[in-house]
XYZ file of C-alpha atoms in Angstrom:
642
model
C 0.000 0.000 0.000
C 2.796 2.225 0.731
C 4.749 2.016 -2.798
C 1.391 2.722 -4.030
C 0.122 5.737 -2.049
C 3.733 7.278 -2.292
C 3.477 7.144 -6.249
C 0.272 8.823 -5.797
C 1.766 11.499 -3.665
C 4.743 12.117 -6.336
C 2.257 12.435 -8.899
C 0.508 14.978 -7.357
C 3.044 16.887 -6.206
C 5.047 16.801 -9.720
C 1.407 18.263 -10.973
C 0.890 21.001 -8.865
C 4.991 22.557 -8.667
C 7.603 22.942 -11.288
C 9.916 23.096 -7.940
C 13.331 21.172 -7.936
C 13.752 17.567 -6.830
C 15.465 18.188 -3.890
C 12.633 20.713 -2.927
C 9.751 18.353 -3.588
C 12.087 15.576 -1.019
C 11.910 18.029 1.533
C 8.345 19.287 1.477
C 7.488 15.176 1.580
C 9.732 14.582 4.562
C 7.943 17.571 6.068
C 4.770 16.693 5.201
C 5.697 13.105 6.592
C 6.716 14.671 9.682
C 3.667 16.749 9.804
C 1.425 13.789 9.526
C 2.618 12.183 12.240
C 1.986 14.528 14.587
C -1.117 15.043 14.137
C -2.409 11.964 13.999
C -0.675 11.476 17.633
C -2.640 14.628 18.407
C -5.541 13.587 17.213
C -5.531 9.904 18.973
C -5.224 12.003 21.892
C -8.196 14.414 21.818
C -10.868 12.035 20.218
C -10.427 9.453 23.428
C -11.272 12.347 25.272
C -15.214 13.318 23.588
C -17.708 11.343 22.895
C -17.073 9.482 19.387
C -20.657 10.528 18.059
C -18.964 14.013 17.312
C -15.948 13.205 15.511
C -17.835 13.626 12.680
C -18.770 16.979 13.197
C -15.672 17.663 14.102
C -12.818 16.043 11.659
C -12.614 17.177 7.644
C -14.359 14.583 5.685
C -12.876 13.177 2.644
C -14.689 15.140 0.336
C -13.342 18.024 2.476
C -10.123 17.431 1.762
C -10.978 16.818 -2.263
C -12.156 20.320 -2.227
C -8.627 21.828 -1.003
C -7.047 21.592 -4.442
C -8.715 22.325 -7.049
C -6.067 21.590 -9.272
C -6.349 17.410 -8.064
C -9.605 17.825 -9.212
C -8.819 17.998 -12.960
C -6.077 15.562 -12.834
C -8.027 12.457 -10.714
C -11.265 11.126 -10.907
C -13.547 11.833 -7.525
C -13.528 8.279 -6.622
C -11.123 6.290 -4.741
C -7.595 6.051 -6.736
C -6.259 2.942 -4.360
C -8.933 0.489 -3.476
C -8.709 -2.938 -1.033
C -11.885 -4.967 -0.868
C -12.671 -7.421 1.769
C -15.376 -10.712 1.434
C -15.820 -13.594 -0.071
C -15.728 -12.524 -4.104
C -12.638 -10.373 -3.532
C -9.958 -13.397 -3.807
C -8.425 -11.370 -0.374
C -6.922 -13.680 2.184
C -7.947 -11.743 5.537
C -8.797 -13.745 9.398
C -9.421 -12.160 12.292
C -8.213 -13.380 15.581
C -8.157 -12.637 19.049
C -5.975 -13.907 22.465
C -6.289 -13.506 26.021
C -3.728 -14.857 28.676
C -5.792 -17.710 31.251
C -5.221 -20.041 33.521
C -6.562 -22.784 33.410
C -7.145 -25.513 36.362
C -5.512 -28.399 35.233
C -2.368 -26.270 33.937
C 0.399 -24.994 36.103
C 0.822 -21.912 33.884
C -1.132 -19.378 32.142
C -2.006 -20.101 28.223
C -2.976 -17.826 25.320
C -6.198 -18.793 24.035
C -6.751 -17.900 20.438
C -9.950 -17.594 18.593
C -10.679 -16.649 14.696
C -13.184 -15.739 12.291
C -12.620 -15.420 8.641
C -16.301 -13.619 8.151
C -14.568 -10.357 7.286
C -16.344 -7.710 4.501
C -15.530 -4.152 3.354
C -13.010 -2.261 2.260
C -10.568 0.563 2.237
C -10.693 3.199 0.128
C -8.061 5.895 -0.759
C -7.902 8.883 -2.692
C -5.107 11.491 -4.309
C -3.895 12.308 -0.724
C -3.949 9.361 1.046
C -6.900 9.903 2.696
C -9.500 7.273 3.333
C -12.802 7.318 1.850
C -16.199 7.606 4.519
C -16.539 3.992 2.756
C -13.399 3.153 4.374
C -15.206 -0.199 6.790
C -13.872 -3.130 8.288
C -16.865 -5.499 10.012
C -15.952 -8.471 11.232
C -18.960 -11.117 12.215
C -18.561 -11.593 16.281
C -21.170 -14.525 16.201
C -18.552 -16.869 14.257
C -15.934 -16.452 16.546
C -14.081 -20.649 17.595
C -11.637 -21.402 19.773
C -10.080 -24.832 20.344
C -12.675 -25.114 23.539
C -16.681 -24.443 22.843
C -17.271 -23.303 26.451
C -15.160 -20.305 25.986
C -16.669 -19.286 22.445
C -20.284 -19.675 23.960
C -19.311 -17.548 27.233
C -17.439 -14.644 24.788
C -20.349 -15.179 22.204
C -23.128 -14.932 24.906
C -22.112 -12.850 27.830
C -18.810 -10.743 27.095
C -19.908 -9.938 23.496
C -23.785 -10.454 23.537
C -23.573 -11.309 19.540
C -27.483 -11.483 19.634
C -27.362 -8.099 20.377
C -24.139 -7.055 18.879
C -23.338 -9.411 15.853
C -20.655 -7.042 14.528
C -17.685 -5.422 15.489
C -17.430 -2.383 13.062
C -13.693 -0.113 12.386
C -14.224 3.025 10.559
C -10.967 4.039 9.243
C -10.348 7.726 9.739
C -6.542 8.224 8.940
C -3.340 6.434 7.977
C -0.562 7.515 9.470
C 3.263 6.340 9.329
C 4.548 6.203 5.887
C 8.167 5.644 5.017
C 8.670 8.324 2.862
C 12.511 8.042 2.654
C 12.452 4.963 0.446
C 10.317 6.769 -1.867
C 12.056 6.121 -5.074
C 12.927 2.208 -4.667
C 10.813 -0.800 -6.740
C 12.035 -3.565 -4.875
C 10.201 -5.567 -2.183
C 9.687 -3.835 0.626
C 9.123 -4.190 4.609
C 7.200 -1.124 6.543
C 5.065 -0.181 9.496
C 1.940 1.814 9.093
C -0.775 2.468 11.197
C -4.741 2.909 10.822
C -6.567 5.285 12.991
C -10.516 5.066 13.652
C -13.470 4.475 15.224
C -14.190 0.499 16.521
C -17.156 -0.374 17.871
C -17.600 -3.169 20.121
C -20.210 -4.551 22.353
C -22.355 -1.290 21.258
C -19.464 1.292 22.475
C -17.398 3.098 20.327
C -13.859 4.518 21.437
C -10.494 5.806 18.901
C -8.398 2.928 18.239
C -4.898 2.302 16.163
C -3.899 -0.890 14.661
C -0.261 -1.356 14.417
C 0.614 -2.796 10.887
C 3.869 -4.657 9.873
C 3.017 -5.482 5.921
C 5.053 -6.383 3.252
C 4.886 -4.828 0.059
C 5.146 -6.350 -3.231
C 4.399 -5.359 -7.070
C 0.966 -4.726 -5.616
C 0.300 -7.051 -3.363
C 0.176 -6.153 0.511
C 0.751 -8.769 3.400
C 1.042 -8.629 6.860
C -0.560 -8.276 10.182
C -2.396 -5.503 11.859
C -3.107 -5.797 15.795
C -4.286 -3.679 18.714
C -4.942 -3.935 22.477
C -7.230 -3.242 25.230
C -8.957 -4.123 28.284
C -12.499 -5.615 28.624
C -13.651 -2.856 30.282
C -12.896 -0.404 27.224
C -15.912 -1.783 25.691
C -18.039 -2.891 28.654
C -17.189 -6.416 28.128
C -16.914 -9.133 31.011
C -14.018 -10.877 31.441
C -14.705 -14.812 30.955
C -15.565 -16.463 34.217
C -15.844 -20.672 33.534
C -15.370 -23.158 36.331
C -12.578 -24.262 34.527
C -10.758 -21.136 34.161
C -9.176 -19.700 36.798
C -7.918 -16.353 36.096
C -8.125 -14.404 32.764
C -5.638 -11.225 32.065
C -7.775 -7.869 31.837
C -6.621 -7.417 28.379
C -7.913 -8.880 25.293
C -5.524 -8.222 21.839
C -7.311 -8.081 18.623
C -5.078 -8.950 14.962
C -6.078 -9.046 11.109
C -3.768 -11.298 9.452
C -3.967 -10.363 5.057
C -2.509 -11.274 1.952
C -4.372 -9.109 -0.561
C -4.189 -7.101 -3.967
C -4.170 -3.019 -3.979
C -6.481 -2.001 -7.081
C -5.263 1.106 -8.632
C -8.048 3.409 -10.273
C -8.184 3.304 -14.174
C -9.250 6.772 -14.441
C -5.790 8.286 -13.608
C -4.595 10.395 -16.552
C -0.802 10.140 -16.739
C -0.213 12.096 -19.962
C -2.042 15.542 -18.485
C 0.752 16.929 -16.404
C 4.665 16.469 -15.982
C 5.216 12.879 -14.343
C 8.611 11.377 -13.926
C 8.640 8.364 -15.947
C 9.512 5.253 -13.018
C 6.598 6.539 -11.358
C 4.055 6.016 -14.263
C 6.000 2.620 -14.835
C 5.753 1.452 -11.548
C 1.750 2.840 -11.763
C 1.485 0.322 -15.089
C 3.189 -2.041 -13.395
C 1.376 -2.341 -10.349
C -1.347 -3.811 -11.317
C -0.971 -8.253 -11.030
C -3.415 -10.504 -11.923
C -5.086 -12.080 -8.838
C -4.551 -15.289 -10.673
C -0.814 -15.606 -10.643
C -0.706 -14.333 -6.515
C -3.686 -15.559 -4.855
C -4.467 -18.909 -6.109
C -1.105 -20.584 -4.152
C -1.626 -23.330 -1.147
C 1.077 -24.147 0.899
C 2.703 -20.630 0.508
C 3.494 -18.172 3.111
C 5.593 -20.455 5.222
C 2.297 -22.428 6.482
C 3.561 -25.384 6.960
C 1.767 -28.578 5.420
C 2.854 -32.226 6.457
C 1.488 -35.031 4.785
C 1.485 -39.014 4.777
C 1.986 -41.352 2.165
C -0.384 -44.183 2.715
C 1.692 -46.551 0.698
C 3.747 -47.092 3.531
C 3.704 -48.743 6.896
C 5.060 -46.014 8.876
C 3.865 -42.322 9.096
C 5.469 -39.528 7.088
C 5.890 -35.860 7.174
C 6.403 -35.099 3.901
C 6.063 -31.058 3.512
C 3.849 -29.723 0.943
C 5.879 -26.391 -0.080
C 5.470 -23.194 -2.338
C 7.060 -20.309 -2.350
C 6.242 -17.568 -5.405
C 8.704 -14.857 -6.747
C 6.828 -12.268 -9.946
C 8.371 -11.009 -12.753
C 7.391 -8.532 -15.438
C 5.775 -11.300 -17.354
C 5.801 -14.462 -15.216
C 5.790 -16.090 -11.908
C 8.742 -18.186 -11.139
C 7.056 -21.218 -8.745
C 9.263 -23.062 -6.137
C 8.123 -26.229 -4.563
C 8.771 -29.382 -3.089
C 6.918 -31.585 -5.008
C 4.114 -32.618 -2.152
C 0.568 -32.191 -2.373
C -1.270 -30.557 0.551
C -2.913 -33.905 1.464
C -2.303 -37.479 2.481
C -1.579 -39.457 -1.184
C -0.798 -43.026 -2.637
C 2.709 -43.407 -3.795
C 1.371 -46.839 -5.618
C 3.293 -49.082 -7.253
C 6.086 -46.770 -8.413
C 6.600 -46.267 -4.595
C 8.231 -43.898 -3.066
C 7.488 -40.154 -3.147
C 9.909 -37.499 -1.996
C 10.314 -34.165 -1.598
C 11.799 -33.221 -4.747
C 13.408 -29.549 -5.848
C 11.453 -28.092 -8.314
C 11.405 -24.531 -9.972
C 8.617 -23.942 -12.390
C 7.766 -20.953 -14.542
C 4.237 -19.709 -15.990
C 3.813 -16.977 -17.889
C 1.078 -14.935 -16.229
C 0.147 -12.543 -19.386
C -0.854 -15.939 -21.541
C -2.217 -14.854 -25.243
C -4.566 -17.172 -27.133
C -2.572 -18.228 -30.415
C -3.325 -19.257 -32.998
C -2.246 -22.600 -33.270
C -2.283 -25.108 -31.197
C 0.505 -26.610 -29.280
C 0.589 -30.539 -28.362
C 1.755 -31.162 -24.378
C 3.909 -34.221 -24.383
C 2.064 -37.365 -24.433
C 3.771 -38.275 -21.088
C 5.461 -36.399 -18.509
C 4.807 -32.759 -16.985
C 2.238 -30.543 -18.865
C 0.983 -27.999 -15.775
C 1.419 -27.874 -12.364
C -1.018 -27.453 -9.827
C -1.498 -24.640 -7.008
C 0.911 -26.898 -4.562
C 3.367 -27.214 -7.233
C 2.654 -30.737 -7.958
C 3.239 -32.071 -11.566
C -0.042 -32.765 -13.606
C 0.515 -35.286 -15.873
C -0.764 -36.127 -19.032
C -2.682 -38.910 -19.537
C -0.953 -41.895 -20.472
C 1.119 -44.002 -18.681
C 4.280 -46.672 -18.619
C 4.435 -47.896 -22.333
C 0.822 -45.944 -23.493
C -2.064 -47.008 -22.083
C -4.524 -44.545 -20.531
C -3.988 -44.790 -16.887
C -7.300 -43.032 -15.784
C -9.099 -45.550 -18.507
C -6.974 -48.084 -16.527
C -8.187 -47.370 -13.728
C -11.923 -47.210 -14.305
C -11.414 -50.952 -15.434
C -11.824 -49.766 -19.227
C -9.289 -52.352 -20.187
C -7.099 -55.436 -18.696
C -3.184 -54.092 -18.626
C -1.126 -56.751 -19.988
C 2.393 -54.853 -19.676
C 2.866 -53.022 -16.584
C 0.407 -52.687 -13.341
C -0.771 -48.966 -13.014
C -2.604 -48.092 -9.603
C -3.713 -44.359 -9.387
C -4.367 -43.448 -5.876
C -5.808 -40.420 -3.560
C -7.077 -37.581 -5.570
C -6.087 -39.211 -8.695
C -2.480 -39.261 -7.894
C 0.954 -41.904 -7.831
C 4.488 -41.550 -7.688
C 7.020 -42.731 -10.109
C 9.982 -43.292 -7.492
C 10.315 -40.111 -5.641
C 8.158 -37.985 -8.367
C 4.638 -37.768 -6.956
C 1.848 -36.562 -9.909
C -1.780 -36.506 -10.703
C -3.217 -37.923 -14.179
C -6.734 -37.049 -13.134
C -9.059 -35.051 -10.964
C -6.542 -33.285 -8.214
C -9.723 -31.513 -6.705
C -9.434 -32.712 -3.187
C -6.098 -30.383 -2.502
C -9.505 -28.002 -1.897
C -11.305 -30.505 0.505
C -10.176 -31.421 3.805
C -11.617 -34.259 5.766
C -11.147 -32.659 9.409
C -14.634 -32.461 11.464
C -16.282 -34.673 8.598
C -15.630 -38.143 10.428
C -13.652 -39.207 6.822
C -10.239 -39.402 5.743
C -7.970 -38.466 2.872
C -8.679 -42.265 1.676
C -12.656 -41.471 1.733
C -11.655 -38.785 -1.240
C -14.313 -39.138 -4.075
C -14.952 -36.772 -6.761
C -18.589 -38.015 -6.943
C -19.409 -37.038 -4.014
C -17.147 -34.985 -2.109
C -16.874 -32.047 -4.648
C -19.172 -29.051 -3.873
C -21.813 -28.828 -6.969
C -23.408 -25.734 -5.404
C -20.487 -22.999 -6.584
C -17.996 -22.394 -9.261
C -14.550 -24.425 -8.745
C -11.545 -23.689 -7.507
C -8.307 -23.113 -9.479
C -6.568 -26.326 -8.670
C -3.888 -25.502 -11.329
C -1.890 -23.879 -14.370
C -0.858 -25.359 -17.725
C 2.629 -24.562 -18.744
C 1.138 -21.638 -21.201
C 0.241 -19.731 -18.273
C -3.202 -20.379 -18.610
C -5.472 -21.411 -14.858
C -6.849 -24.988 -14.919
C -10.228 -25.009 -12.998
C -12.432 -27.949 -11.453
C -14.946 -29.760 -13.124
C -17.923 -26.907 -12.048
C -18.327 -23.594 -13.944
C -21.048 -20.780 -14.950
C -23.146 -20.623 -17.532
C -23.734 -17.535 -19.429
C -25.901 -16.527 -16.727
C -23.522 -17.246 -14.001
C -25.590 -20.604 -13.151
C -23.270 -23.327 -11.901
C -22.646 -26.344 -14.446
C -20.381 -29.457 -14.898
C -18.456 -28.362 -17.669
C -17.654 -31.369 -19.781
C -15.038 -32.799 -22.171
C -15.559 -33.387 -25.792
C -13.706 -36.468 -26.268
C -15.262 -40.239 -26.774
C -13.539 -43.786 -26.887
C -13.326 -44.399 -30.704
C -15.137 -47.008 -31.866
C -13.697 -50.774 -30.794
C -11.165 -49.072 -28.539
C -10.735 -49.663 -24.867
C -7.913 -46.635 -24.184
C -5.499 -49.837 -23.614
C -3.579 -47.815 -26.691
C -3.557 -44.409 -24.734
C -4.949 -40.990 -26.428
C -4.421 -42.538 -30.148
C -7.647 -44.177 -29.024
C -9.608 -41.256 -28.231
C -11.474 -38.623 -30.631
C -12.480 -35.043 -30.072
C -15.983 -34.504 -31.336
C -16.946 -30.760 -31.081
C -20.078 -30.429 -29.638
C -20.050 -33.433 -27.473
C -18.945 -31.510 -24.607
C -18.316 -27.914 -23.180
C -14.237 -27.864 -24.128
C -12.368 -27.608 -27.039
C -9.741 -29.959 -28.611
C -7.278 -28.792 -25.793
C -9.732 -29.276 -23.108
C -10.202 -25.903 -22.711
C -13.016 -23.254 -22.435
C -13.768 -19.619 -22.416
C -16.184 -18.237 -19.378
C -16.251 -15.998 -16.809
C -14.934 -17.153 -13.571
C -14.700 -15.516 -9.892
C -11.533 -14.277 -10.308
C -12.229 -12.924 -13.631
C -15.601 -12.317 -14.394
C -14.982 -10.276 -17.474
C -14.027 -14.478 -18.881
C -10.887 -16.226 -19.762
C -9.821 -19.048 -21.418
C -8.894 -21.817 -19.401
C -8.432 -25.297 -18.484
C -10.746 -28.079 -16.985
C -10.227 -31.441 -14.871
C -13.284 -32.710 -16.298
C -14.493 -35.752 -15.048
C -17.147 -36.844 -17.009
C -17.301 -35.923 -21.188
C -20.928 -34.685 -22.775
C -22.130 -38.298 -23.168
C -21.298 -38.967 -19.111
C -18.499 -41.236 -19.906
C -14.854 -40.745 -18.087
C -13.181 -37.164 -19.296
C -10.529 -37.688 -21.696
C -7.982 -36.064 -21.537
C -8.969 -35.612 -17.694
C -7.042 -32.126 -17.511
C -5.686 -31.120 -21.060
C -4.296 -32.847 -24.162
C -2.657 -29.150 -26.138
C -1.808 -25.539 -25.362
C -3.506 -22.890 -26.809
C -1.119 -20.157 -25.632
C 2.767 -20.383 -26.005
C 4.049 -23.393 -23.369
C 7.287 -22.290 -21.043
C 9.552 -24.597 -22.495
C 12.429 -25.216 -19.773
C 9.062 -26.720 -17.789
C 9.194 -29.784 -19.824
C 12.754 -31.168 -18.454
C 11.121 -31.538 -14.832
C 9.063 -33.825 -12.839
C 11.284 -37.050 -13.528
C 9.910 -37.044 -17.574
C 13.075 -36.870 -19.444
C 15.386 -39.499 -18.735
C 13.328 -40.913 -15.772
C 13.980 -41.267 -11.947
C 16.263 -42.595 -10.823
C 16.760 -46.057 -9.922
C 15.682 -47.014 -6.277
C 19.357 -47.601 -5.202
C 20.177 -44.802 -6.865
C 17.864 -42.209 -4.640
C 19.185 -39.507 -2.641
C 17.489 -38.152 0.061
C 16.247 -39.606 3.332
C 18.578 -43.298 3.681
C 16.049 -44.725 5.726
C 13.147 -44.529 2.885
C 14.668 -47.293 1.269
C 13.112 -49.760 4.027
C 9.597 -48.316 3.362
C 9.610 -49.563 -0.451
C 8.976 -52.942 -1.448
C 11.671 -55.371 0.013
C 12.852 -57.182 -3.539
C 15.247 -59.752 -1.597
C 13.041 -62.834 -2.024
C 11.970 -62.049 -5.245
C 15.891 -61.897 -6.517
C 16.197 -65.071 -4.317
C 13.899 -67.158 -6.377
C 14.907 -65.812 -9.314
C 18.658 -66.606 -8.586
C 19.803 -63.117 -9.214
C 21.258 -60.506 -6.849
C 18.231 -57.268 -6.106
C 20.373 -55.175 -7.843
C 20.506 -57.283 -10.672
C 16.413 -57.432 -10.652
C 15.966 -53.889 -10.205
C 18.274 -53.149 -12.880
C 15.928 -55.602 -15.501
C 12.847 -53.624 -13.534
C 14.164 -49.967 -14.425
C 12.648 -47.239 -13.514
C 10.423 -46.383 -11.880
C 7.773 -46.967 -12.840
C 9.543 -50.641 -13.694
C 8.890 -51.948 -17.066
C 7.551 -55.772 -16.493
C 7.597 -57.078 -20.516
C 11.414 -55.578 -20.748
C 12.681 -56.982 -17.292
C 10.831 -60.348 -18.086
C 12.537 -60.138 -21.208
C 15.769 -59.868 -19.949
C 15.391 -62.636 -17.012
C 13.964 -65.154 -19.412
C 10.454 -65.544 -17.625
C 7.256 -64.424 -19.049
C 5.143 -61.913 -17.204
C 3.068 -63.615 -15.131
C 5.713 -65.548 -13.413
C 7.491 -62.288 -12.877
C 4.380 -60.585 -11.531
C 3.952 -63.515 -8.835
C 6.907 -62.463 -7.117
C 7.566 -59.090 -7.662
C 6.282 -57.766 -4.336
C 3.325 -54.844 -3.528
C 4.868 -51.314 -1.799
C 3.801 -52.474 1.595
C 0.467 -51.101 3.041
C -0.807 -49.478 6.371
């Protein structure tokens, strides 16, 4: 917000003076100075009236519009720096709150935390800096949880009295504390800030400042904002339970965020003298939601997982971390969904360094572009290869796996979410939805995953991905043209007499059949833009209610990042299981090959030389050992199981 608002300050002062650069620093550094000061001044006299008369009291934003006239004819009247809270607005922002108790069966005090994510409004900014009367935080009181219900039904009932008072209510009157000596810099930058207004609690109103550390970004803002009190500021009781003991008379009150500054189009940058960076940096300011927003596992929250192909209990981490560019976002990850998975067969998955990049300003071209009939095509939002969707030596896993057709050549077993690992490189071929599901408070597990009925059929899907063109790839559940939620299906059928045992050579796009185009693809307003895009579908079912071929897509119709398709184990392959590195002890939770070599009279690294791999190729290794297939798949053992 700060890069932002200080452009917005250069811009006007650059309009209104002809005056040198070092005269323009100094009148900012006073004006900085200046601003501070009174806001401390004013903190100080509004605690001491009534809060009903700030109003009459304090300029009003329209007030300070009608100062200078000459802001007028360069800005529009509304707000030129906008942040909107709720659910539509793609912004991450919680509200929490902790108190100090002691409880009776502890021998020390504890911080209990409670949250609500019910958050709406906005802040609104204009020329000066100055927020908007529309300038309202409410947060909904009643949906306040704790880790204990007894507490959340005493604050609920008696301390807050939500069925009186549902809302607590901030109305942002100044913002104060802006680092104006780094004024000129574009790079990422750390600040303090702090917003001055009116909170209402419990049905009394008294001047309050939230303390803000943020982080500021090309246009995104992320941080935390916090403030405290005691109960009594607001007439609140302090929690009495028989099981508490003592509670500390102070209650602290936080906004964690991770959201987007909008930047009014109406800003005319050609009517008056601006220095160039600043109308760059203006232009530049200005990311797509998509490419920032849409991320799980980012922002250090830390994700463990379990692979359930094993007998003991992982914690794999599911990591991403996200750096933009002028023209693409450069995606770090481990290589580990967000959720407990099936290594498979092709056991074992491992955290694996990738570095992915996606264009984020995709253009629809006009040809098409094939994605590689195996290997990496996208990656979804935990940085988790998508595959295409054949397998091994070509057969259609997902087919496979729907019992389509018997495989004669290699075993393929597609697991949670519609996931497997070859070796260390876990991947989806299908679905991937359930990285948006969790099974906590549902009496399920990650196993109990299925698409058919665990997938919400009531609102538009989530972004669960992007193809290697930059373009998003959405779940299976769109809008219409009138915004009415669909299944959006694929337009590919089994060709007649096929089985997909030969892979996508026995498929056929029939336009019409389905909702998507030959690259699985479709163009339709979405919640993040609902202007429309093109983009990508895991469709599950095609127009005819069969299984969705290609399951996620099958070509690009933007330009692909090419150094994307040398990762995710596609090129030359994983390697070999004694050739891992990594974790030594994850060798003893894959299959144990010792009695298999032993009955085949060959050492294991002899066998899992003939196996290759992963995944292992059964028809070559039986070649090479002189057996046929079926005595080789007698002995060769299963990844052991939970």
């Amino acid at each position: 917000m700060k890069k932002i608002a200080i452009f917005i300050f250069l811009l006007f002062i650059f309009s209104c003076s002809d005056n040198s650069e070092e005269s323009i620093n100094n009148n900012l550094i006073e004006d900085n100075t200046s601003i501070q000061l009174e806001n401390d001044k004013a903190e100080e006299k509004i605690n001491q009236k009534d809060p009903k008369d700030y109003n009459k009291n304090t300029p009003s934003p329209s007030d300070h519009n009608n100062q200078t006239s000459e802001t007028k004819e360069i800005y529009d009247k509304s707000s030129v720096i906008s942040v909107d809270f709720g659910p539509e607005s793609g912004n991450y922002i919680r509200a929490n709150y902790r108190v100090k108790e002691q409880l009776a069966r502890l021998p020390s005090p504890i911080e209990a935390i409670g949250y609500t994510d019910s958050i709406t409004g906005g802040i609104y900014i204009d020329a000066q800096g100055v927020p908007n009367k529309n300038s309202i935080i409410n947060i909904d009181l009643s949906t306040l949880k704790s880790d204990e219900s007894r507490r959340d039904n005493y604050l609920r009932g008696s301390s807050l009295e939500t069925d009186k008072f549902p809302k607590a209510v901030f109305e942002i009157r100044e913002i104060a504390g802006f680092d104006l000596s780094s004024l000129i810099t574009l790079q990422k930058n750390d600040f303090q800030m702090q917003l001055i207004g009116d909170l209402t609690i419990h049905g009394v109103t008294k001047r309050k400042t939230w303390n803000i550390d943020a982080t500021y970004e090309l246009g995104k803002l992320k941080g935390k904002a916090s403030l405290s009190f005691p109960f009594s500021d607001f007439d609140m009781d302090i929690p009495k339970l028989f099981f508490i003991i003592s509670v500390e008379d102070k209650i602290t009150l936080e906004l964690d965020f991770d959201v987007l500054l909008s930047l009014d189009s109406t800003i005319d940058l050609t009517s008056k003298s601006v220095p160039q960076f600043i109308s760059e940096q203006i232009g530049a300011n200005k990311p797509n939601s998509l490419y920032t927003n849409a991320w799980l596992c980012a922002d250090d929250k830390t994700v463990l997982v379990d692979d359930l192909s094993t007998q003991i209990e992982e914690t794999w981490k599911c990591y991403v971390d996200i750096e933009l560019s002028d023209d693409s976002v450069v995606v770090t990850s481990t290589g580990i969904p967000n959720h407990d998975f099936q290594s498979g067969l092709g056991c074992c998955a491992e955290e694996v360094n990738y570095q992915w990049i996606i264009p984020t300003n995709p253009q629809i071209n006009e040809t098409i572009t094939m994605a590689p009939d195996r290997g990496a095509v996208a990656i979804t939002v935990t940085g988790v290869p998508i595959f295409g969707p054949e397998e091994g030596p070509g057969g259609d896993a997902v087919a496979l796996h729907f019992d389509y057709f018997e495989e004669d050549r290699q075993p393929i077993e597609i697991g949670v979410c519609g996931g497997h690992s070859a070796g260390a490189y876990f991947h989806y071929h299908f679905d991937a939805n359930c990285m948006h599901w969790h099974p906590e408070g549902t009496g399920l597990d990650w196993e109990d995953w299925d698409y058919r009925t665990s997938l919400d059929t009531s609102e538009h899907s989530p972004i669960i991905g992007f193809a290697f063109d930059g373009f998003p790839i959405y779940g299976p559940y769109g809008w219409d043209s009138y915004k009415n939620v669909i299944e959006i299906t694929s337009s590919y059928r089994l060709k007649k007499d096929s089985n997909g045992y030969g892979g996508i050579d026995d498929w056929e796009y029939i336009e019409g059949l389905g909702d998507t185009d030959e690259c699985n693809g479709i163009s339709s307003p979405t919640p993040e833009v609902p202007d429309g895009i093109y983009h990508y579908v895991s469709s599950i079912r095609n127009g005819e209610g069969e299984i969705g071929f290609p399951y996620f897509l099958l070509c690009y119709h933007g330009i692909p990042e090419q150094s994307n398709f040398d990762k995710g184990g596609t090129q030359q392959g994983p390697p070999l299981r004694n050739q891992m590195q990594g974790n030594p002890n994850r060798r003893s939770q894959s299959p144990d090959f010792t009695e298999a070599a032993s009955k085949l009279g060959i050492s294991q690294k002899e066998l899992l030389s003939a196996l290759g791999g992963p995944p292992p190729d059964l028809e070559k290794a039986a070649e090479v050992l002189g057996v046929s297939i079926d005595e080789l798949r007698e002995i060769i053992p299963l990844p052991p199981r939970r």
